Every structure is written in C-alpha cells, then in structure tokens.
GROMACS .gro file of C-alpha atoms in nm:
model
  269
    1MET     CA    1  -0.091   7.547  -0.846
    2LYS     CA    2  -0.049   7.901  -0.996
    3TRP     CA    3  -0.361   8.047  -0.770
    4MET     CA    4  -0.131   7.962  -0.475
    5GLN     CA    5   0.166   8.140  -0.623
    6ILE     CA    6  -0.046   8.410  -0.636
    7ALA     CA    7  -0.239   8.400  -0.296
    8LYS     CA    8   0.134   8.337  -0.158
    9LYS     CA    9   0.228   8.669  -0.308
   10TRP     CA   10  -0.063   8.880  -0.257
   11LYS     CA   11  -0.169   8.726   0.107
   12GLY     CA   12   0.087   8.596   0.263
   13TYR     CA   13  -0.018   8.250   0.270
   14LYS     CA   14   0.192   7.956   0.384
   15VAL     CA   15   0.168   7.622   0.207
   16ILE     CA   16   0.244   7.294   0.341
   17PHE     CA   17   0.227   7.014   0.067
   18ILE     CA   18   0.128   6.601   0.226
   19ILE     CA   19   0.275   6.432  -0.110
   20HIS     CA   20   0.108   6.110  -0.132
   21ASP     CA   21   0.287   5.983  -0.450
   22LEU     CA   22   0.518   6.099  -0.687
   23GLU     CA   23   0.402   6.019  -1.020
   24SER     CA   24   0.743   6.135  -1.181
   25LEU     CA   25   0.904   5.863  -0.951
   26ARG     CA   26   0.612   5.609  -0.944
   27LYS     CA   27   0.638   5.628  -1.389
   28MET     CA   28   0.301   5.450  -1.373
   29PHE     CA   29   0.165   5.685  -1.704
   30LYS     CA   30   0.498   5.693  -1.850
   31GLU     CA   31   0.340   5.857  -2.193
   32PHE     CA   32   0.251   6.164  -1.904
   33GLY     CA   33   0.593   6.171  -1.757
   34GLU     CA   34   0.715   6.517  -1.898
   35LEU     CA   35   0.395   6.681  -1.769
   36PHE     CA   36   0.428   6.478  -1.402
   37GLN     CA   37   0.780   6.618  -1.395
   38LYS     CA   38   0.666   6.959  -1.432
   39LEU     CA   39   0.398   6.980  -1.163
   40ASP     CA   40   0.616   6.819  -0.936
   41HIS     CA   41   0.867   7.124  -0.997
   42LEU     CA   42   0.557   7.365  -0.963
   43MET     CA   43   0.498   7.218  -0.622
   44TYR     CA   44   0.898   7.290  -0.510
   45GLU     CA   45   0.873   7.580  -0.626
   46THR     CA   46   0.553   7.683  -0.440
   47GLY     CA   47   0.562   7.472  -0.114
   48ASP     CA   48   0.693   7.626   0.228
   49VAL     CA   49   0.701   7.256   0.361
   50PHE     CA   50   0.678   6.913   0.214
   51ILE     CA   51   0.585   6.630   0.439
   52VAL     CA   52   0.741   6.336   0.250
   53HIS     CA   53   0.691   5.949   0.351
   54ASN     CA   54   1.052   5.852   0.431
   55SER     CA   55   1.398   5.965   0.451
   56GLN     CA   56   1.462   5.783   0.101
   57MET     CA   57   1.239   5.999  -0.036
   58ALA     CA   58   1.344   6.357   0.149
   59GLU     CA   59   1.680   6.260  -0.029
   60TYR     CA   60   1.534   6.233  -0.361
   61LEU     CA   61   1.366   6.551  -0.320
   62ILE     CA   62   1.721   6.744  -0.190
   63GLU     CA   63   1.942   6.547  -0.454
   64GLN     CA   64   1.734   6.564  -0.731
   65ASN     CA   65   1.551   6.818  -0.742
   66GLY     CA   66   1.702   7.087  -0.474
   67VAL     CA   67   1.453   7.124  -0.250
   68ASP     CA   68   1.581   7.246   0.107
   69ARG     CA   69   1.639   6.993   0.374
   70LYS     CA   70   1.478   7.246   0.589
   71LYS     CA   71   1.169   7.233   0.464
   72ILE     CA   72   1.104   6.865   0.458
   73VAL     CA   73   0.917   6.648   0.709
   74CYS     CA   74   0.966   6.260   0.736
   75LEU     CA   75   0.594   6.098   0.776
   76GLU     CA   76   0.772   5.772   0.860
   77VAL     CA   77   0.459   5.586   0.801
   78PHE     CA   78   0.123   5.614   0.686
   79ASP     CA   79  -0.125   5.582   0.910
   80TYR     CA   80  -0.471   5.330   0.861
   81LEU     CA   81  -0.785   5.494   1.065
   82THR     CA   82  -0.946   5.217   1.194
   83ASP     CA   83  -1.176   5.129   1.483
   84ALA     CA   84  -1.094   4.770   1.389
   85LYS     CA   85  -0.877   4.555   1.605
   86PRO     CA   86  -0.760   4.207   1.543
   87GLU     CA   87  -0.905   3.938   1.725
   88PRO     CA   88  -0.696   3.704   1.934
   89GLU     CA   89  -0.578   3.378   1.752
   90LYS     CA   90  -0.409   3.071   1.817
   91GLU     CA   91  -0.040   3.161   1.713
   92LYS     CA   92   0.033   2.798   1.637
   93GLU     CA   93  -0.258   2.713   1.444
   94ALA     CA   94  -0.241   3.043   1.239
   95ALA     CA   95  -0.099   3.032   0.895
   96ASP     CA   96   0.250   3.166   0.856
   97ILE     CA   97   0.168   3.479   0.595
   98VAL     CA   98  -0.102   3.708   0.534
   99ILE     CA   99  -0.073   3.878   0.201
  100ALA     CA  100  -0.372   4.158   0.180
  101GLY     CA  101  -0.445   4.385  -0.150
  102ASN     CA  102  -0.491   4.320  -0.525
  103LEU     CA  103  -0.398   3.953  -0.594
  104ASP     CA  104  -0.433   4.014  -1.001
  105GLU     CA  105  -0.165   3.813  -1.136
  106LYS     CA  106  -0.017   4.101  -1.331
  107LYS     CA  107  -0.013   4.298  -1.005
  108SER     CA  108   0.124   4.061  -0.792
  109GLY     CA  109   0.255   3.727  -0.969
  110TYR     CA  110   0.487   3.667  -0.686
  111ILE     CA  111   0.221   3.522  -0.500
  112TYR     CA  112   0.181   3.249  -0.738
  113GLY     CA  113   0.544   3.177  -0.733
  114LEU     CA  114   0.581   3.216  -0.358
  115ALA     CA  115   0.373   2.913  -0.319
  116GLN     CA  116   0.601   2.693  -0.541
  117VAL     CA  117   0.940   2.842  -0.380
  118CYS     CA  118   0.780   2.810  -0.004
  119PRO     CA  119   0.571   2.477  -0.066
  120ASN     CA  120   0.581   2.438   0.339
  121LEU     CA  121   0.455   2.749   0.436
  122LYS     CA  122   0.075   2.824   0.512
  123ILE     CA  123  -0.052   3.153   0.315
  124ASN     CA  124  -0.379   3.345   0.379
  125LEU     CA  125  -0.454   3.564   0.125
  126TYR     CA  126  -0.717   3.889   0.129
  127GLY     CA  127  -0.812   4.095  -0.141
  128ILE     CA  128  -0.929   4.129  -0.500
  129HIS     CA  129  -0.876   3.916  -0.844
  130TYR     CA  130  -0.741   3.590  -0.718
  131LYS     CA  131  -0.649   3.352  -0.975
  132SER     CA  132  -0.851   3.059  -0.834
  133GLU     CA  133  -0.722   2.818  -1.104
  134LYS     CA  134  -0.370   2.901  -1.016
  135THR     CA  135  -0.432   2.827  -0.649
  136ALA     CA  136  -0.218   2.550  -0.486
  137GLU     CA  137  -0.278   2.368  -0.158
  138ASN     CA  138  -0.097   2.645   0.058
  139LEU     CA  139  -0.235   2.915  -0.040
  140GLN     CA  140  -0.577   3.013   0.080
  141HIS     CA  141  -0.818   3.274  -0.012
  142GLN     CA  142  -0.967   3.439   0.272
  143GLY     CA  143  -1.213   3.685   0.089
  144ALA     CA  144  -1.189   4.052   0.029
  145TYR     CA  145  -1.299   4.306   0.306
  146PRO     CA  146  -1.367   4.697   0.297
  147PRO     CA  147  -1.055   4.869   0.406
  148ASP     CA  148  -1.169   4.977   0.760
  149ILE     CA  149  -1.302   4.603   0.835
  150LEU     CA  150  -0.990   4.406   0.721
  151PRO     CA  151  -0.751   4.466   1.011
  152GLY     CA  152  -1.011   4.287   1.251
  153LYS     CA  153  -1.027   3.987   0.993
  154MET     CA  154  -0.685   3.886   0.883
  155SER     CA  155  -0.525   3.551   1.041
  156GLY     CA  156  -0.162   3.505   1.027
  157LYS     CA  157   0.145   3.538   1.182
  158PHE     CA  158   0.380   3.767   0.972
  159GLY     CA  159   0.247   4.016   0.685
  160LEU     CA  160   0.425   4.002   0.365
  161VAL     CA  161   0.543   4.389   0.180
  162TRP     CA  162   0.625   4.279  -0.187
  163ASP     CA  163   0.557   4.342  -0.570
  164GLY     CA  164   0.564   4.275  -0.900
  165GLN     CA  165   0.643   3.946  -1.071
  166LYS     CA  166   0.961   3.770  -0.926
  167THR     CA  167   1.041   3.640  -0.616
  168GLU     CA  168   1.364   3.687  -0.584
  169THR     CA  169   1.327   4.052  -0.602
  170CYS     CA  170   1.093   4.355  -0.616
  171ALA     CA  171   1.164   4.432  -0.973
  172GLY     CA  172   1.036   4.681  -1.258
  173SER     CA  173   0.904   5.014  -1.211
  174THR     CA  174   0.665   4.906  -0.896
  175GLY     CA  175   1.035   4.775  -0.737
  176GLU     CA  176   1.191   5.082  -0.777
  177TYR     CA  177   0.911   5.336  -0.638
  178VAL     CA  178   0.897   5.084  -0.311
  179LYS     CA  179   1.253   5.197  -0.279
  180TYR     CA  180   1.140   5.544  -0.222
  181ASN     CA  181   0.762   5.484  -0.087
  182ASN     CA  182   0.529   5.386   0.268
  183PRO     CA  183   0.339   5.119   0.087
  184HIS     CA  184  -0.014   5.130   0.286
  185LYS     CA  185   0.010   4.750   0.302
  186VAL     CA  186   0.293   4.837   0.553
  187SER     CA  187   0.015   5.050   0.779
  188LEU     CA  188  -0.251   4.798   0.733
  189TYR     CA  189  -0.020   4.538   0.910
  190ILE     CA  190   0.052   4.768   1.147
  191ALA     CA  191  -0.298   4.803   1.203
  192SER     CA  192  -0.367   4.430   1.205
  193GLU     CA  193  -0.050   4.379   1.467
  194LYS     CA  194   0.056   4.152   1.239
  195PRO     CA  195   0.462   4.148   1.216
  196ILE     CA  196   0.637   4.257   0.921
  197LEU     CA  197   0.825   4.088   0.621
  198ILE     CA  198   0.939   4.333   0.368
  199TRP     CA  199   1.218   4.369   0.098
  200LYS     CA  200   1.534   4.443   0.201
  201GLU     CA  201   1.579   4.730  -0.063
  202ALA     CA  202   1.271   4.872   0.039
  203ALA     CA  203   1.243   5.223   0.214
  204LEU     CA  204   1.036   5.091   0.474
  205ALA     CA  205   1.295   4.795   0.568
  206GLY     CA  206   1.499   5.012   0.793
  207PHE     CA  207   1.186   5.133   0.998
  208VAL     CA  208   1.058   4.799   0.992
  209GLU     CA  209   1.404   4.660   1.221
  210GLU     CA  210   1.460   4.987   1.350
  211ASN     CA  211   1.150   4.954   1.552
  212LYS     CA  212   1.163   4.580   1.591
  213ILE     CA  213   0.811   4.493   1.418
  214GLY     CA  214   0.938   4.301   1.197
  215ILE     CA  215   1.235   4.152   0.953
  216SER     CA  216   1.407   4.236   0.593
  217VAL     CA  217   1.441   3.954   0.327
  218GLU     CA  218   1.609   3.960   0.004
  219ASN     CA  219   1.442   3.644  -0.161
  220LEU     CA  220   1.158   3.504  -0.097
  221ALA     CA  221   1.300   3.168  -0.140
  222ASP     CA  222   1.484   3.242   0.188
  223LEU     CA  223   1.141   3.259   0.403
  224GLU     CA  224   1.101   2.952   0.511
  225ALA     CA  225   1.461   2.929   0.683
  226VAL     CA  226   1.419   3.315   0.770
  227LEU     CA  227   1.112   3.231   0.966
  228GLY     CA  228   1.231   2.857   1.103
  229ARG     CA  229   1.518   3.082   1.270
  230ILE     CA  230   1.280   3.329   1.527
  231THR     CA  231   1.233   3.228   1.854
  232GLU     CA  232   0.909   3.224   2.017
  233GLU     CA  233   1.081   3.494   2.238
  234GLN     CA  234   1.151   3.715   1.966
  235TYR     CA  235   0.819   3.697   1.788
  236ALA     CA  236   0.686   3.780   2.125
  237ASP     CA  237   0.890   4.093   2.110
  238MET     CA  238   0.774   4.171   1.737
  239LYS     CA  239   0.423   4.133   1.845
  240GLU     CA  240   0.431   4.346   2.140
  241ASN     CA  241   0.584   4.642   1.930
  242ILE     CA  242   0.393   4.615   1.708
  243ARG     CA  243   0.086   4.637   1.925
  244LYS     CA  244   0.219   4.909   2.090
  245MET     CA  245   0.249   5.071   1.748
  246ALA     CA  246  -0.098   4.979   1.626
  247GLU     CA  247  -0.252   5.219   1.879
  248ALA     CA  248  -0.103   5.525   1.702
  249VAL     CA  249  -0.121   5.389   1.336
  250ARG     CA  250  -0.494   5.345   1.411
  251THR     CA  251  -0.573   5.706   1.541
  252GLY     CA  252  -0.341   5.888   1.313
  253GLU     CA  253  -0.082   5.999   1.525
  254PHE     CA  254   0.196   5.990   1.285
  255MET     CA  255   0.013   6.266   1.075
  256ARG     CA  256  -0.036   6.468   1.340
  257ARG     CA  257   0.304   6.485   1.456
  258ALA     CA  258   0.436   6.540   1.074
  259ILE     CA  259   0.162   6.849   1.060
  260GLU     CA  260   0.238   6.976   1.420
  261LYS     CA  261   0.603   6.997   1.275
  262ALA     CA  262   0.562   7.106   0.933
  263GLU     CA  263   0.346   7.385   1.099
  264GLN     CA  264   0.653   7.479   1.344
  265ILE     CA  265   0.895   7.536   1.042
  266GLN     CA  266   0.663   7.728   0.834
  267SER     CA  267   0.590   7.963   1.150
  268GLN     CA  268   0.957   8.048   1.171
  269GLY     CA  269   1.035   8.086   0.798
   0.00000   0.00000   0.00000
C-alpha cells in the first residue's frame, strides 16, 4: 500500500477502495489481529473514497477509525452476476425454506437445530459438507452447484440468512460480523428471487424490510409462527419486489451505482 501513497504524492492519483471484508472486524484469524489492524489503518490513510457494505459498516469506519463521512459510499447489497434465472415452481408444493452455502456442522450448526425446533417446516439444503448422518425428515439435501448455476436450481419459498451454531441467535465472531457485513447469501437469494428471512440484528435486516423483500426474525424457533402469519397477498408482494431487484443484482447495478458515486466524490476532492 506504500506504493499507492507514493503514486498519489508524485502522480496525483486518486484511490477508491472497495471493501470486501475487514479482517480486523471479522476476526477470523485472531492471531494476526494486530497486523490486520495496521493494514486497515494504512488503507484509511491512503484512500480518497471507500465503498463499504452498508450504513452500519460506514458508522464503524467513522466512529472507530476516524474516516471522513464524506469519503464513504454505501453499496447497499452485493451484486450476484449470473445469467441463471429461477424456474417457475408451484409455491404450495415448494419447501418452506431454502438454505445454501457451507453446510458443515462447525460453520452452520444451526441447520441441524432448526430441523428440531421447527419440525413442521420443509427445508431444502444446497451446498457442501452436509452431515447426512444427522439428517431429519424435514431436511432434504438437494446437492451442490456452481455459484453461477445455483440461482436456477434452488426450490423453496424463502431463503434463510443465519450463521453459527445456535438457533436462538447468530452467536460468536461470525454472528458479530453479520451486524456489519453484507452476506453474499442475501445476494444469492435475491438473484434466485427468493424472499428473505434474516436475523433481526443483521446489518441487512433493515434493507430487507425497507425494500419489502422479506422479514427479520429474532429466534429461529419463531419461524413456524412467523411464516404462518404471512398472507398470500403479502408473500406475492415480496415476490414481486424481489423479482424487480433481482435483475439489478444479476447485472451488477448496485456496484455500478456505487462506483459512479465514488468517482463523483473523488473528482470533487
């Protein structure tokens, strides 16, 4: 990053950073925490504009790291570039919930607990590392597909965004990180035109509810009751809203807008 600072000084370059992950905040590699803190602060010193995930991450940069609010652009949600589109399905026959991603028990232990606390919900799973010996009648593993194909393969009414071992909450370092980051799973479900169920404290819970593309929940044990209260009209509205947003996500519209805003800011600086 030092060479960027030299280029800025001698060539007058402007630098726009697009933040994918902040390891100092995610804390996945705790033994390197001090190094990541130094690298992040070097980025803050070097950048002219920062494209961040959402408003919660923006506040973290402003309040905890002293980044100028005027230098920040919120992406809102990651795009999910794909030509694959969901095939029409009979909603009444579809599974209640879709979960896609790493199905390993250490990463997504909540899945196996969900089957117990919500025994009446049908759940379709897509991904790797599924523990078949821990299967339940309401869990159906539908295989794993490449990311660009998956949106055209998933079948179900709602996509679930959760993380960690517990069904009561998103706990641990991954749970804390969900309060600041944009999970790619949200983008996958939008591209797949699946209304979203998301943890109430997640950074994107507000985005999901404000755009009326899903609902937030505090505890997975509440899902049966929550889904039971959704009317056909409410679900149809969510489907229509997410269908409209899906085209923008599949074609890179959110990043395109963010870069245009960032370029306007740096040209004025």
